[in-house]
PDB file of C-alpha atoms in Angstrom:
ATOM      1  CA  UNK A1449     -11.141  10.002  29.737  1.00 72.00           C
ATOM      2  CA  UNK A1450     -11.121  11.074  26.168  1.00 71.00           C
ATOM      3  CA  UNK A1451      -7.688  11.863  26.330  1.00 72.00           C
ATOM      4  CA  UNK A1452      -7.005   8.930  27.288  1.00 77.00           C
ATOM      5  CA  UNK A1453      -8.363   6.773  24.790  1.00 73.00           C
ATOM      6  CA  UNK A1454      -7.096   9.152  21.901  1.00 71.00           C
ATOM      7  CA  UNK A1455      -3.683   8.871  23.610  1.00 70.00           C
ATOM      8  CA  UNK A1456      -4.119   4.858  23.596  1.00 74.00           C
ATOM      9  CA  UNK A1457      -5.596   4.631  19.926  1.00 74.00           C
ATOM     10  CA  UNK A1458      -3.591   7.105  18.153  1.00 70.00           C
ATOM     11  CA  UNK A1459      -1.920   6.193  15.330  1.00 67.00           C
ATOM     12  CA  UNK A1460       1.212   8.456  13.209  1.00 68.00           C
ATOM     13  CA  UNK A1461       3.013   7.330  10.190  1.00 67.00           C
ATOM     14  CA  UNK A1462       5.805   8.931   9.959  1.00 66.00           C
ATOM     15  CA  UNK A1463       7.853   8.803   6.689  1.00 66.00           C
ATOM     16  CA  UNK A1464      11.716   8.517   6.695  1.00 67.00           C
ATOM     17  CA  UNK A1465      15.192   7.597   5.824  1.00 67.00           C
ATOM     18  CA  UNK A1466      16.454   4.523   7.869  1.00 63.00           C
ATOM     19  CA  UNK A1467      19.369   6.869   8.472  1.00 66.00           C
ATOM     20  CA  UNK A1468      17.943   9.564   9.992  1.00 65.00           C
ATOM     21  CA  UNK A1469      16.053   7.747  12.888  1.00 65.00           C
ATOM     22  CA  UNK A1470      16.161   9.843  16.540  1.00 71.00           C
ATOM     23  CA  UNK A1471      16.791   7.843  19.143  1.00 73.00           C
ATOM     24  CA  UNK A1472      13.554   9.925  21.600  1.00 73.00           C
ATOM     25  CA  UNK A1473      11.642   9.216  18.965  1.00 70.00           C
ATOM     26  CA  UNK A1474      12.343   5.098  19.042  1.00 70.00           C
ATOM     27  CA  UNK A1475      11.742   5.208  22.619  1.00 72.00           C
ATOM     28  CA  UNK A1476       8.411   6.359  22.206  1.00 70.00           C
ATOM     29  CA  UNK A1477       7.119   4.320  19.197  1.00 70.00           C
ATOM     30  CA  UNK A1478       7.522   1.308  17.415  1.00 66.00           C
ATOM     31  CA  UNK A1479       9.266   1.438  14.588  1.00 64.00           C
ATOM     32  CA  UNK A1480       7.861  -0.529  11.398  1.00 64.00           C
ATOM     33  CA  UNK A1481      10.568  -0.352   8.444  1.00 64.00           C
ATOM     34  CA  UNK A1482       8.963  -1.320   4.929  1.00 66.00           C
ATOM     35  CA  UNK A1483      11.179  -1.840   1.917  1.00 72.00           C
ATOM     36  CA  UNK A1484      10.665  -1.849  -1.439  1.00 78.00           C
ATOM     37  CA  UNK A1485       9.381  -4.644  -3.676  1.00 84.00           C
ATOM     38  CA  UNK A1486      11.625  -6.516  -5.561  1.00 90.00           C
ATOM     39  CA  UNK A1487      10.552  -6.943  -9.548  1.00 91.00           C
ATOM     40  CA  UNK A1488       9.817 -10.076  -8.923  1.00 91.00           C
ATOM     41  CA  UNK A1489       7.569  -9.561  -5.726  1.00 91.00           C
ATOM     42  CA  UNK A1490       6.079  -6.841  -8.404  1.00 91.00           C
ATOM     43  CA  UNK A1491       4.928  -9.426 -10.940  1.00 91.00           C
ATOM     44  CA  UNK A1492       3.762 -12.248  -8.638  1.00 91.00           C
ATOM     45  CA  UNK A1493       1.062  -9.366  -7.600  1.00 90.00           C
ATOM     46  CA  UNK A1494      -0.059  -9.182 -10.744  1.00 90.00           C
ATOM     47  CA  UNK A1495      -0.173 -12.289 -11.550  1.00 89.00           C
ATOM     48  CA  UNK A1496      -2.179 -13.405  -8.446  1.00 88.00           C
ATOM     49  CA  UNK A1497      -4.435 -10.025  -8.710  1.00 87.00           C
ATOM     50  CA  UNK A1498      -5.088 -11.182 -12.796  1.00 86.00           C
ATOM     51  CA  UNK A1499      -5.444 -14.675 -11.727  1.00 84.00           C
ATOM     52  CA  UNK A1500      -8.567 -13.685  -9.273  1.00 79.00           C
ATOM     53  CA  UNK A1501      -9.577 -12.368 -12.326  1.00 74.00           C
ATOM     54  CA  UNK A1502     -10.195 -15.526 -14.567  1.00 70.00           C
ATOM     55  CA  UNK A1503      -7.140 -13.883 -16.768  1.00 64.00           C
ATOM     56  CA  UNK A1504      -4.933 -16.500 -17.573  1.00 58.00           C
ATOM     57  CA  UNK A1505      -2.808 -17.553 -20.368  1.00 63.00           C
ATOM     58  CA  UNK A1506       0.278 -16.506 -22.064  1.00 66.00           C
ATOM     59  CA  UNK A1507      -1.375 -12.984 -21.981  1.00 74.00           C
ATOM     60  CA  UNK A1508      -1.274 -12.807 -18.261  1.00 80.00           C
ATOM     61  CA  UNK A1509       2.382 -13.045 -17.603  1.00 83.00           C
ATOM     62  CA  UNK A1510       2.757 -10.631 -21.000  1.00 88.00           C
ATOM     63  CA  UNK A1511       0.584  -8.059 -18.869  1.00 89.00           C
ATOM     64  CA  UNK A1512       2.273  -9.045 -15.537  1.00 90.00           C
ATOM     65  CA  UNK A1513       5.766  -8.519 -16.483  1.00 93.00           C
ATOM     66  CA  UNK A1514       4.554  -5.061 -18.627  1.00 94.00           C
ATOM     67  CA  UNK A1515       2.926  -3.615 -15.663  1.00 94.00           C
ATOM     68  CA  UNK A1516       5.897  -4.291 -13.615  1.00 94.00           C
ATOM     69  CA  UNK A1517       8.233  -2.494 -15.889  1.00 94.00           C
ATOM     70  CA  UNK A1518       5.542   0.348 -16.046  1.00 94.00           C
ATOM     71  CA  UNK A1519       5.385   0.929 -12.404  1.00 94.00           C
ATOM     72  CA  UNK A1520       9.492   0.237 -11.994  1.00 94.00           C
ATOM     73  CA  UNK A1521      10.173   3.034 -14.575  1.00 94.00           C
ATOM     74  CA  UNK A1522       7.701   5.429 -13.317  1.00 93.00           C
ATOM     75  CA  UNK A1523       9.548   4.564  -9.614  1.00 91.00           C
ATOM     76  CA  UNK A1524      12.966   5.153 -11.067  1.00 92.00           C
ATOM     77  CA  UNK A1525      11.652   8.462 -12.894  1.00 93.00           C
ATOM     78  CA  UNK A1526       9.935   9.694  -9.812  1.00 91.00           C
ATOM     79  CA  UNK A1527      12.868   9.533  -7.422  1.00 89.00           C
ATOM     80  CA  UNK A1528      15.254  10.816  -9.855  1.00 92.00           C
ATOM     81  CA  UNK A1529      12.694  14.134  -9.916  1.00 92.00           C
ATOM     82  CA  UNK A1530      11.392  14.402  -6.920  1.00 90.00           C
ATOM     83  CA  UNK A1531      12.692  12.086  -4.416  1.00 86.00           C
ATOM     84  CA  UNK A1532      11.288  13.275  -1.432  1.00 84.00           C
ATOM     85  CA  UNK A1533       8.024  12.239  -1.982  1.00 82.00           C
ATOM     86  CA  UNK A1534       6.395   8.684  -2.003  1.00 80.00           C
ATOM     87  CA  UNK A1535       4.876   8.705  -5.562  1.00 82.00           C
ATOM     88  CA  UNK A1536       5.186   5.344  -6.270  1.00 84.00           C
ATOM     89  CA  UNK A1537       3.821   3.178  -3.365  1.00 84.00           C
ATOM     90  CA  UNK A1538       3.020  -0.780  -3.386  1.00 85.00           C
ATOM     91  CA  UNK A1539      -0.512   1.043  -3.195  1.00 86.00           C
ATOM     92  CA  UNK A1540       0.026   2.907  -6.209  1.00 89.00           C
ATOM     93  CA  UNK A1541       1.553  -0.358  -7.975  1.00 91.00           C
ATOM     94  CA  UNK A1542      -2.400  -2.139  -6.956  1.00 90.00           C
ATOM     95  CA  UNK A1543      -4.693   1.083  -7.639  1.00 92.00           C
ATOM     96  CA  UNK A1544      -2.772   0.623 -11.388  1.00 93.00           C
ATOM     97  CA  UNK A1545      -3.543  -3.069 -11.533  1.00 92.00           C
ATOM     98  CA  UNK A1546      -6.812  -2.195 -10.769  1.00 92.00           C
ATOM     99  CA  UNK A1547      -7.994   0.539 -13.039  1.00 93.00           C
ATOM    100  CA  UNK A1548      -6.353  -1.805 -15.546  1.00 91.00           C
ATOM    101  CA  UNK A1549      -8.245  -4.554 -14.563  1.00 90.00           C
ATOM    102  CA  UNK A1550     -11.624  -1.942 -14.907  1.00 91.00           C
ATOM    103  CA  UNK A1551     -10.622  -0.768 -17.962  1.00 92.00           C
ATOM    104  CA  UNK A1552     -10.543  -4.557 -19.055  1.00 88.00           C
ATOM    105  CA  UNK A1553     -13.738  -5.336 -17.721  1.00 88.00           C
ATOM    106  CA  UNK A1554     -15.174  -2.278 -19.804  1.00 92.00           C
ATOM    107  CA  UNK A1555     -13.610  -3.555 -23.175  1.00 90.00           C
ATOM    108  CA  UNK A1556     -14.010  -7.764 -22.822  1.00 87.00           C
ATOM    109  CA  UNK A1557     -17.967  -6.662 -22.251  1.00 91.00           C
ATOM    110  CA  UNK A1558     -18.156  -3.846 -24.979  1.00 93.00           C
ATOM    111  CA  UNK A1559     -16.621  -6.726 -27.545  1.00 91.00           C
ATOM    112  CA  UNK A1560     -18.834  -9.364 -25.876  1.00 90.00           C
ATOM    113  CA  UNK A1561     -22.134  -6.956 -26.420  1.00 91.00           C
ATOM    114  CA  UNK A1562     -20.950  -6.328 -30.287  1.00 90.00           C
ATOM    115  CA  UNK A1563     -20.314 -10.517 -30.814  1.00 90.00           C
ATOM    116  CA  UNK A1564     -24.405 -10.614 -29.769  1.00 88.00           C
ATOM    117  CA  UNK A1565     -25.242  -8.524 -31.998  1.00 80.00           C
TER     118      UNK A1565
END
């Protein structure tokens, strides 16, 4: 019985080339292909993710279009050395957005606490 409920609720990502896809293997799963965002894609992220953030203005598509030449250079940097391994991920790309956002948080409150005083 347990067997069969790991066999009906497991779940395996595997990671690879489009190219190099095995026919037993497809017959046995289900195949899921993700692609990469364009730059585009990229910014609209940001700029919904700043957005939910109240930060809007010319600053926000400054920072959107920044960030998304950030993360597109660290993506072409990353497969040029090592280009095996998923470095930069779309979840990468949001973690960054969000310890940026953090990190904003920290300083807009620090500068509001000094205005009060």
């Amino acid at each position: 019985r347990f067997h069969t409920q790991v066999c009906n609720n497991l779940h395996v990502i595997f990671l690879q080339k489009i190219g190099a896809r095995s026919p037993q293997l497809q017959r046995l799963s289900y195949s899921d292909i993700y692609h990469p965002w364009s730059a585009t894609a990229l910014q609209q992220v940001v700029e919904k993710l700043l957005n939910t953030f109240q930060m809007c203005g010319p600053a926000s598509s400054s920072v959107s279009r920044v960030m998304t030449l950030i993360h597109l250079l660290a993506q072409s940097y990353s497969h040029r050395m090592w280009p095996d391994l998923p470095l930069t991920t779309a979840g990468t790309f949001i973690n960054f957005i969000q310890t940026y956002l953090k990190v904003f948080s920290k300083l807009q409150r620090d500068v509001t606490k000094e205005e009060e005083r």
